[in-house]
mmCIF file of N, CA and C in Angstrom:
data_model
loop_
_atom_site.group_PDB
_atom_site.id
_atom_site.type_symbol
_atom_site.label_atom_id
_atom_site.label_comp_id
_atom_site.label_asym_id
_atom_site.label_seq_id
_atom_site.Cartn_x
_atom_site.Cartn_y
_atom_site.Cartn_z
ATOM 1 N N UNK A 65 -17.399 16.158 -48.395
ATOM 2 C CA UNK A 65 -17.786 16.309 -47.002
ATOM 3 C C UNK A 65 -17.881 14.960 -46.293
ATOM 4 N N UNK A 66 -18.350 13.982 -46.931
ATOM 5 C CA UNK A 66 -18.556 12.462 -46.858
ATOM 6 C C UNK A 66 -17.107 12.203 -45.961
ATOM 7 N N UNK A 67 -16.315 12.448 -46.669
ATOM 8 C CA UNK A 67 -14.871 12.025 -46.773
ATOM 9 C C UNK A 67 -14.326 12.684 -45.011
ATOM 10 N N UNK A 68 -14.615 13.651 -45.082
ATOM 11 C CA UNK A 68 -14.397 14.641 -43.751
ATOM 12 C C UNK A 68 -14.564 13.591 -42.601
ATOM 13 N N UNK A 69 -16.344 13.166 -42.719
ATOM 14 C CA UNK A 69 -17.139 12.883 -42.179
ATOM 15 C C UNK A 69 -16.366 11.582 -41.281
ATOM 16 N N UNK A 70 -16.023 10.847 -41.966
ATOM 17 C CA UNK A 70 -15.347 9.215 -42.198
ATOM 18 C C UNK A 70 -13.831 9.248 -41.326
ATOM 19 N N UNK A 71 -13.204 10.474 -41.673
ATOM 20 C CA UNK A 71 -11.905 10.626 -40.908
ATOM 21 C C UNK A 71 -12.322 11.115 -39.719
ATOM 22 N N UNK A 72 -13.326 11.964 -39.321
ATOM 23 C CA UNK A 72 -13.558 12.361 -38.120
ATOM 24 C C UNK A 72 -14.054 11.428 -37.290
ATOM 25 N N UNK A 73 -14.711 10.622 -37.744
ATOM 26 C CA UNK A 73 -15.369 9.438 -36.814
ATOM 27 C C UNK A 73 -14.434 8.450 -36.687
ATOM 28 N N UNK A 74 -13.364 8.040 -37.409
ATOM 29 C CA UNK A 74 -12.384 6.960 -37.711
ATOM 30 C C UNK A 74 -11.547 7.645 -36.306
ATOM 31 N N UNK A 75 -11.172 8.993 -36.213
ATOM 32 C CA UNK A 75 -10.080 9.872 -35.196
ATOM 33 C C UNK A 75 -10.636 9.709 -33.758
ATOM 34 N N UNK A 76 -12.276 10.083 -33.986
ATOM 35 C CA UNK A 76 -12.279 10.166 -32.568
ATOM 36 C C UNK A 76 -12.504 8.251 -32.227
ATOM 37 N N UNK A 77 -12.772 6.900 -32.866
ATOM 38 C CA UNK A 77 -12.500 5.798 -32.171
ATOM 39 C C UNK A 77 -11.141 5.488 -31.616
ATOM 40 N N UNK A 78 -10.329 6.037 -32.964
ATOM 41 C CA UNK A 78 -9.022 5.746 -32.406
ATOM 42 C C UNK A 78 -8.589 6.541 -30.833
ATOM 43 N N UNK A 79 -9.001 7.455 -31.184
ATOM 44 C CA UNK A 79 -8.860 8.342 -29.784
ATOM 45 C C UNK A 79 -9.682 7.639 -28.460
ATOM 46 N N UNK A 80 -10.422 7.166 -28.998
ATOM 47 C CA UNK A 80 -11.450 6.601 -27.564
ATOM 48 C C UNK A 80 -10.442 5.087 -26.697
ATOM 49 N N UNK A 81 -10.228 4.950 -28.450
ATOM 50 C CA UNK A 81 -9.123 3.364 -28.320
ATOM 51 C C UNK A 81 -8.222 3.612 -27.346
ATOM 52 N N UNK A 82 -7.187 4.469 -27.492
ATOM 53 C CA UNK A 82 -6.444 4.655 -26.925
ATOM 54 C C UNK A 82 -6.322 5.595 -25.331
ATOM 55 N N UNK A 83 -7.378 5.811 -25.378
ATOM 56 C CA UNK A 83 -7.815 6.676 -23.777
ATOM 57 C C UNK A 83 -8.294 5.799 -23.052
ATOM 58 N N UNK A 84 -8.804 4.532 -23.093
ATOM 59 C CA UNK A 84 -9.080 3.623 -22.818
ATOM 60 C C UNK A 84 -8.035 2.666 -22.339
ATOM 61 N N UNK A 85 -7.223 2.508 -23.386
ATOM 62 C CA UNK A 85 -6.097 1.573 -22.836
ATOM 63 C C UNK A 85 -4.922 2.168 -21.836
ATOM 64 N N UNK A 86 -5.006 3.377 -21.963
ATOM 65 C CA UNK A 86 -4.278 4.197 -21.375
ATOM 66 C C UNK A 86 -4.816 4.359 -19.637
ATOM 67 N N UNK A 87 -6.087 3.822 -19.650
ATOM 68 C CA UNK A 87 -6.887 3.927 -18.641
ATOM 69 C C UNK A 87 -6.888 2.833 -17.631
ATOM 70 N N UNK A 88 -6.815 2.006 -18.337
ATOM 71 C CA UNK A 88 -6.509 0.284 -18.089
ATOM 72 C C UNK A 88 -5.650 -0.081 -17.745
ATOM 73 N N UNK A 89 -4.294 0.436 -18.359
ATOM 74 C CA UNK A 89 -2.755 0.135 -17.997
ATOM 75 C C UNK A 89 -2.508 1.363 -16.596
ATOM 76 N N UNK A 90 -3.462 2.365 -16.270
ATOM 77 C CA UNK A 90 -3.490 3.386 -14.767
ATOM 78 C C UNK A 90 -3.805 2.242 -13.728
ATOM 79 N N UNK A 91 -4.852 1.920 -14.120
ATOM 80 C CA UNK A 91 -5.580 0.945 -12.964
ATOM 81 C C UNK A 91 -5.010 -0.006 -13.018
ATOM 82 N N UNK A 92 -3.965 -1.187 -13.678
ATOM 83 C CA UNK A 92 -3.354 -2.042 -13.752
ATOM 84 C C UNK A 92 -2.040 -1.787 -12.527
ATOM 85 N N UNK A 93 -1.460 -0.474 -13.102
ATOM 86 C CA UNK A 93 -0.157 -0.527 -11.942
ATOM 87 C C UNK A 93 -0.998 0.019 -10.758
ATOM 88 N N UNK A 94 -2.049 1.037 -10.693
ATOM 89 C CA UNK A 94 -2.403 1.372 -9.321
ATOM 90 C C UNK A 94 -2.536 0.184 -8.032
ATOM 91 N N UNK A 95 -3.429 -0.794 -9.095
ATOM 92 C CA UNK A 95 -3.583 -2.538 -8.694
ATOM 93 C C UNK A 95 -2.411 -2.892 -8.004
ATOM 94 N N UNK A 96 -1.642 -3.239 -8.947
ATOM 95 C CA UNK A 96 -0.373 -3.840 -8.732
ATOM 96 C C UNK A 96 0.489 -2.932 -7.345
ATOM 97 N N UNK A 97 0.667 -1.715 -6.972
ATOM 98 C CA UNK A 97 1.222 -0.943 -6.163
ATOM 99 C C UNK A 97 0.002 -0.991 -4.635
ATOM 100 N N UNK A 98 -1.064 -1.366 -5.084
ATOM 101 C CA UNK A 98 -1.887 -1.690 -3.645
ATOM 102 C C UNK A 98 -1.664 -3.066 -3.452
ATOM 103 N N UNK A 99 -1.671 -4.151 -4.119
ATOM 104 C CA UNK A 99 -1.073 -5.176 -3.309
ATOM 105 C C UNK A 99 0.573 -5.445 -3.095
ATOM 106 N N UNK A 100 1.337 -4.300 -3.677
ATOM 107 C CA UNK A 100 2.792 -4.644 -3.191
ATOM 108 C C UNK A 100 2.477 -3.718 -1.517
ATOM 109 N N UNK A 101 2.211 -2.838 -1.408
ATOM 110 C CA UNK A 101 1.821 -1.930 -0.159
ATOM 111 C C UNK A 101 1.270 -2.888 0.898
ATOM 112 N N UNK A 102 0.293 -3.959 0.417
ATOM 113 C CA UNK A 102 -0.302 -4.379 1.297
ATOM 114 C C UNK A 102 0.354 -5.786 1.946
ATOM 115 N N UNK A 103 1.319 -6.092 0.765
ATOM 116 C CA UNK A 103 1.873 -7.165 1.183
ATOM 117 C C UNK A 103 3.147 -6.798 2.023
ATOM 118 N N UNK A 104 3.842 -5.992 1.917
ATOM 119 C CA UNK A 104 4.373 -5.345 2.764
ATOM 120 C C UNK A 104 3.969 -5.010 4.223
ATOM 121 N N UNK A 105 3.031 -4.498 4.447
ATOM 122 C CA UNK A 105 2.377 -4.313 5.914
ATOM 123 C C UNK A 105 2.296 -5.870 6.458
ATOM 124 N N UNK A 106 1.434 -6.651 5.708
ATOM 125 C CA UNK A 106 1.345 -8.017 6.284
ATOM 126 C C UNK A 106 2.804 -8.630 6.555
ATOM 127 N N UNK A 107 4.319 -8.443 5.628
ATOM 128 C CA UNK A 107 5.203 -8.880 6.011
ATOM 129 C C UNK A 107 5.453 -8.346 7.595
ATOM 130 N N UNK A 108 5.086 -6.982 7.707
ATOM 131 C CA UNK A 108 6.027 -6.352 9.214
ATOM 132 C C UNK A 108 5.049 -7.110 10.132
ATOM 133 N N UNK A 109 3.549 -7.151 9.617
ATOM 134 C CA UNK A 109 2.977 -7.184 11.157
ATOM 135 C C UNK A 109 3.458 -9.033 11.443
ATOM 136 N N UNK A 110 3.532 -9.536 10.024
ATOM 137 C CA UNK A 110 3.834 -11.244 10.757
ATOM 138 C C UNK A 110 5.136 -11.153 11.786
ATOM 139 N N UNK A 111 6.029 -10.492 11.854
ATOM 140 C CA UNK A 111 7.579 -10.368 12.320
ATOM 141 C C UNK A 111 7.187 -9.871 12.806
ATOM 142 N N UNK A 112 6.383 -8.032 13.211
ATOM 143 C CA UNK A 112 6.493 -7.789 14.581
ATOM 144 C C UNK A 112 5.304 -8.688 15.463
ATOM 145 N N UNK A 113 4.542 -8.846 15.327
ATOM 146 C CA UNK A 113 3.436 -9.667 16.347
ATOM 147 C C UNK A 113 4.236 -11.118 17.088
ATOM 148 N N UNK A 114 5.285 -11.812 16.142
ATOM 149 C CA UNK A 114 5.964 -12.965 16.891
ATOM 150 C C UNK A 114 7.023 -12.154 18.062
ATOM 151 N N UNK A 115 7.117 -10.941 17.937
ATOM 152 C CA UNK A 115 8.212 -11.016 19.147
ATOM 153 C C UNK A 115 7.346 -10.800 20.155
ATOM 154 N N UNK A 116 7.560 -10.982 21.434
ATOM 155 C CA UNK A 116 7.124 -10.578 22.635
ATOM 156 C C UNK A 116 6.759 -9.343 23.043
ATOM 157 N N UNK A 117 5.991 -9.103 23.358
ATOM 158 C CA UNK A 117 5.864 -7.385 23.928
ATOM 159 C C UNK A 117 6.792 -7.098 24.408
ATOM 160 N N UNK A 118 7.496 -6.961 25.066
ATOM 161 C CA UNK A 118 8.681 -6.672 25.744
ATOM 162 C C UNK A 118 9.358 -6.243 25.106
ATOM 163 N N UNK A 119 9.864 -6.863 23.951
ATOM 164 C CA UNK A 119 10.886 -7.189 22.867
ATOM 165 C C UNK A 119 11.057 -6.205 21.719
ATOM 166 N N UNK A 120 8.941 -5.697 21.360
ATOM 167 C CA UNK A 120 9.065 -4.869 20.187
ATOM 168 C C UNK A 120 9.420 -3.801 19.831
ATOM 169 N N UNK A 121 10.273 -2.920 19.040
ATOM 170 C CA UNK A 121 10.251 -1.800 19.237
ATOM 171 C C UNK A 121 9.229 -0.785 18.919
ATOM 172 N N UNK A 122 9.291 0.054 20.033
ATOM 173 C CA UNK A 122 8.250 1.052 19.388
ATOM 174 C C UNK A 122 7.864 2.359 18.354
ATOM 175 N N UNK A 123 9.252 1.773 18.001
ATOM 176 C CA UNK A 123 8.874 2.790 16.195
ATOM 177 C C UNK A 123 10.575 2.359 15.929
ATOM 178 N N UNK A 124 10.579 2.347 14.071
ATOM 179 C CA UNK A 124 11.608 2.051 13.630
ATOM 180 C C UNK A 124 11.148 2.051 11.982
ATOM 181 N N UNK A 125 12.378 1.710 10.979
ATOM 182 C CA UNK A 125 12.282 1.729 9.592
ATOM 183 C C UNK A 125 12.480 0.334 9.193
ATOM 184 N N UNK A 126 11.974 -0.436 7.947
ATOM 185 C CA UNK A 126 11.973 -1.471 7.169
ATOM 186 C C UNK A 126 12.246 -1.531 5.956
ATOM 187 N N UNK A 127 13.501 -1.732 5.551
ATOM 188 C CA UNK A 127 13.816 -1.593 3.860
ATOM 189 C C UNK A 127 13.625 -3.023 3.360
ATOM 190 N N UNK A 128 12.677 -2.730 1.973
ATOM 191 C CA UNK A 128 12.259 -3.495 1.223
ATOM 192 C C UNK A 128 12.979 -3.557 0.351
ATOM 193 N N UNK A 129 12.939 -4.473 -0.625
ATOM 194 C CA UNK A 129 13.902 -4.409 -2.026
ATOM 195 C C UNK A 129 13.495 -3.250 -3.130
ATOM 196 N N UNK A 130 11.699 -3.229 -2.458
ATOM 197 C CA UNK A 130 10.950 -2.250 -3.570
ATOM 198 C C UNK A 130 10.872 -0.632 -2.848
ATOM 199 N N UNK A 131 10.452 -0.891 -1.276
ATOM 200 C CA UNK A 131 10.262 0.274 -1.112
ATOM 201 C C UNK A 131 10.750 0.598 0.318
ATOM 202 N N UNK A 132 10.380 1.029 1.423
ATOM 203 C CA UNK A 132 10.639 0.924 2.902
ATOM 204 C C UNK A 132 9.679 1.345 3.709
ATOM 205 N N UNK A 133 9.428 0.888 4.833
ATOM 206 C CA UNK A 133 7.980 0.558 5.613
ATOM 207 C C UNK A 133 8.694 1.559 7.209
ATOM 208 N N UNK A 134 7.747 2.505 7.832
ATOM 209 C CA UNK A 134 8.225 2.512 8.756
ATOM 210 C C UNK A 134 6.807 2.931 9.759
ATOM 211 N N UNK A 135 7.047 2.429 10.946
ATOM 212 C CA UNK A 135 6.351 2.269 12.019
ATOM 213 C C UNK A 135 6.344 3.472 13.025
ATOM 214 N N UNK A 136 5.236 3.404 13.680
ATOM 215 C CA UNK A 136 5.654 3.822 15.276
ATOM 216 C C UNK A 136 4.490 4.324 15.782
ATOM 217 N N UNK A 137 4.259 5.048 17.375
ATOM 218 C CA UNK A 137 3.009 6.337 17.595
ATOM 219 C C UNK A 137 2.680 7.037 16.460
ATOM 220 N N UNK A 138 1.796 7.019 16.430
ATOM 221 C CA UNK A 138 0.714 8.609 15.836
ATOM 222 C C UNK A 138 1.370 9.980 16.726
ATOM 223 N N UNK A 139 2.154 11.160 15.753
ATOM 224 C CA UNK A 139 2.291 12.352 16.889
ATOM 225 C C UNK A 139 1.155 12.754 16.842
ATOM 226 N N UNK A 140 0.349 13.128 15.570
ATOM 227 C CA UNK A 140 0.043 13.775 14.794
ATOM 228 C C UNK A 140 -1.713 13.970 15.391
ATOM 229 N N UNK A 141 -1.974 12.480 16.128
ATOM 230 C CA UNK A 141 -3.209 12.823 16.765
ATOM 231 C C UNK A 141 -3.649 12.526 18.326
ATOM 232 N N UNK A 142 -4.719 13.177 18.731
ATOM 233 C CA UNK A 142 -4.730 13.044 20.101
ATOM 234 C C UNK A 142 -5.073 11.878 20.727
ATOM 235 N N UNK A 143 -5.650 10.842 20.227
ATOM 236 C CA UNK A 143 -5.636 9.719 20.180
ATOM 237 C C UNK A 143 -4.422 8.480 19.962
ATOM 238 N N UNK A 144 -4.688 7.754 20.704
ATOM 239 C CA UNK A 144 -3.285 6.356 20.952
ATOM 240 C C UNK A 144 -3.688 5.601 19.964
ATOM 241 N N UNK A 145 -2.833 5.723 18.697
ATOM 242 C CA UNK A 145 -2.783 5.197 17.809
ATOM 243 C C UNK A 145 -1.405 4.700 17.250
ATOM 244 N N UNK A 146 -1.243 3.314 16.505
ATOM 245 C CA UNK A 146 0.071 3.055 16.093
ATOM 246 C C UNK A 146 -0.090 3.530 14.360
ATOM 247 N N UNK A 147 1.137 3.975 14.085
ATOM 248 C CA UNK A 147 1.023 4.616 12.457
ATOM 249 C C UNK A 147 2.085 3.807 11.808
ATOM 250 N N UNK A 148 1.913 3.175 10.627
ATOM 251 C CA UNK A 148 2.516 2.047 9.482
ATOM 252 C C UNK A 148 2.747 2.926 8.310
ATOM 253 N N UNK A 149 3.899 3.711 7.958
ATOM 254 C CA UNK A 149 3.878 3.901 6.519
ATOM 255 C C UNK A 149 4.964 3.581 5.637
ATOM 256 N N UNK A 150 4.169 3.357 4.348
ATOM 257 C CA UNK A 150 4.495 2.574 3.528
ATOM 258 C C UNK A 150 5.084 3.663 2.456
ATOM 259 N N UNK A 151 6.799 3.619 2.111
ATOM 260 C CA UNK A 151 6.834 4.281 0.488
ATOM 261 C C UNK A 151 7.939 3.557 -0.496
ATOM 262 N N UNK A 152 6.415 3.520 -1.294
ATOM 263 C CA UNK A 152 6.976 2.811 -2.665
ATOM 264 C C UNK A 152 6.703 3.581 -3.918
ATOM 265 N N UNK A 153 7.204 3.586 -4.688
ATOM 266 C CA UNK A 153 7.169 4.161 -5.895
ATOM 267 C C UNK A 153 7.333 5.740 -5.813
ATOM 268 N N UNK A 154 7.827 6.592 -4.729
ATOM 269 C CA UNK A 154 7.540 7.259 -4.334
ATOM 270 C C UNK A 154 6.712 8.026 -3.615
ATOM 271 N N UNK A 155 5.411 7.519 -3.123
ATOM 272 C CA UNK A 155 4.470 7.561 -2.975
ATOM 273 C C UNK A 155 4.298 7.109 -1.483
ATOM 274 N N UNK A 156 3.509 7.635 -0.709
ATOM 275 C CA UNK A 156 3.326 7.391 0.579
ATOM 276 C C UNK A 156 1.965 6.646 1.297
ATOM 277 N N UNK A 157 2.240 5.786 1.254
ATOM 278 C CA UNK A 157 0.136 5.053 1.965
ATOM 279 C C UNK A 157 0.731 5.270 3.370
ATOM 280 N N UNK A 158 0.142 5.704 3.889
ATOM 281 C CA UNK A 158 -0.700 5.593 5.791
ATOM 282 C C UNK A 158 -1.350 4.713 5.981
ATOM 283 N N UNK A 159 -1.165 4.142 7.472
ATOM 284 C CA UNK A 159 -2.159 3.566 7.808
ATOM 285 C C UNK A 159 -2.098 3.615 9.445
ATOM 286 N N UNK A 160 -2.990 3.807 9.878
ATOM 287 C CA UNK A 160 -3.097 4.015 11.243
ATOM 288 C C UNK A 160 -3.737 2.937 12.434
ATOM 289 N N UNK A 161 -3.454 2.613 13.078
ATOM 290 C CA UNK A 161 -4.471 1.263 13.684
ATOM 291 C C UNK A 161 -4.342 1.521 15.568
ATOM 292 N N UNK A 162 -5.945 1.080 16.000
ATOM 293 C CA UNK A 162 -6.024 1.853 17.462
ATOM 294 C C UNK A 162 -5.391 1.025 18.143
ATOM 295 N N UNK A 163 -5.287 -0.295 17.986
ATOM 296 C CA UNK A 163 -4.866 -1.367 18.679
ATOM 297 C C UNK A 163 -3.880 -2.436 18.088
ATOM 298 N N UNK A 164 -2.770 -3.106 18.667
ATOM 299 C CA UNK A 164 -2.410 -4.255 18.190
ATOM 300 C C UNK A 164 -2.537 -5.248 19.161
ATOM 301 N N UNK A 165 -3.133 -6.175 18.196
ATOM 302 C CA UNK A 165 -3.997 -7.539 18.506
ATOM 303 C C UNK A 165 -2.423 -8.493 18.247
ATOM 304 N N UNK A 166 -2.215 -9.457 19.279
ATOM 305 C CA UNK A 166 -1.360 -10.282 18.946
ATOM 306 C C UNK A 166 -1.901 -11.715 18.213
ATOM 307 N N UNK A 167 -1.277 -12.353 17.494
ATOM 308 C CA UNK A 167 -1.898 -13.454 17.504
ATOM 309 C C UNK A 167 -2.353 -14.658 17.876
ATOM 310 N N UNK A 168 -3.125 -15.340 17.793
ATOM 311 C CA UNK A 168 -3.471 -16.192 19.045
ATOM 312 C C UNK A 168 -2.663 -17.635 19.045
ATOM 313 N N UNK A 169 -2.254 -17.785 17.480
ATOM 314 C CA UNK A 169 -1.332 -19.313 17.342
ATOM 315 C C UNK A 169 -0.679 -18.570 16.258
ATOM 316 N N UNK A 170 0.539 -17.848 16.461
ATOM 317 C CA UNK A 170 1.320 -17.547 15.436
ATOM 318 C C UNK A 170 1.856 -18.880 14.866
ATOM 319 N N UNK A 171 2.392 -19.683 15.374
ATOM 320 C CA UNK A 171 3.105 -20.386 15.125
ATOM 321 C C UNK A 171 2.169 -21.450 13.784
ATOM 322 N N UNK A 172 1.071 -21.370 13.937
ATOM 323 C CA UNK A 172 0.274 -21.544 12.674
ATOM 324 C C UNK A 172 0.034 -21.658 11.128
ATOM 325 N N UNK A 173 0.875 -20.532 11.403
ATOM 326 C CA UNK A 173 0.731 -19.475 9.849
ATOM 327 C C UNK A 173 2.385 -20.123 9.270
#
């Protein structure tokens, strides 16, 4: 019974071992796919904020090497909102924003 005892406790560490790492390497790419998403948004807004108002368009698509970004109005709510979405990995992030703020010294950055 000893013997039982020893393999059952030996099964479930290994099992813990590996639910664990399995857990680690989730949150590793989730990581990794929120700052490719985010670095992405920061690429469009540096390029669209330098053009002129005049100039920008008001909705359009952005192909990335990884994924493609596309812009424009919110239909979707009753509120004046601009909508940013992002798909990479298949996967779709939103992001919605009430206002765009231009920058004050692009030429800065």
């Amino acid at each position: 019974m000893s013997a039982l005892g020893i393999i059952l406790v030996v099964s479930g560490l290994f099992y813990m071992a590996i639910e664990n790492r399995q857990l680690t390497a989730n949150v590793a790419v989730r990581t990794q796919r929120a700052y490719r998403v985010r670095i992405m948004k920061e690429m469009f807004w540096h390029h669209y904020k330098r053009l002129p108002e005049e100039e920008r368009p008001a909705s359009g698509k952005i192909d990335f090497a990884e994924g493609y970004l596309e812009f424009g109005p919110a239909v979707d709510t009753n509120h004046k909102k601009f909508r940013v979405k992002v798909i990479l990995d298949g996967r779709i992030h939103i992001t919605y924003y009430s206002e765009i703020k231009n920058d004050p010294n692009p030429e800065s950055k």
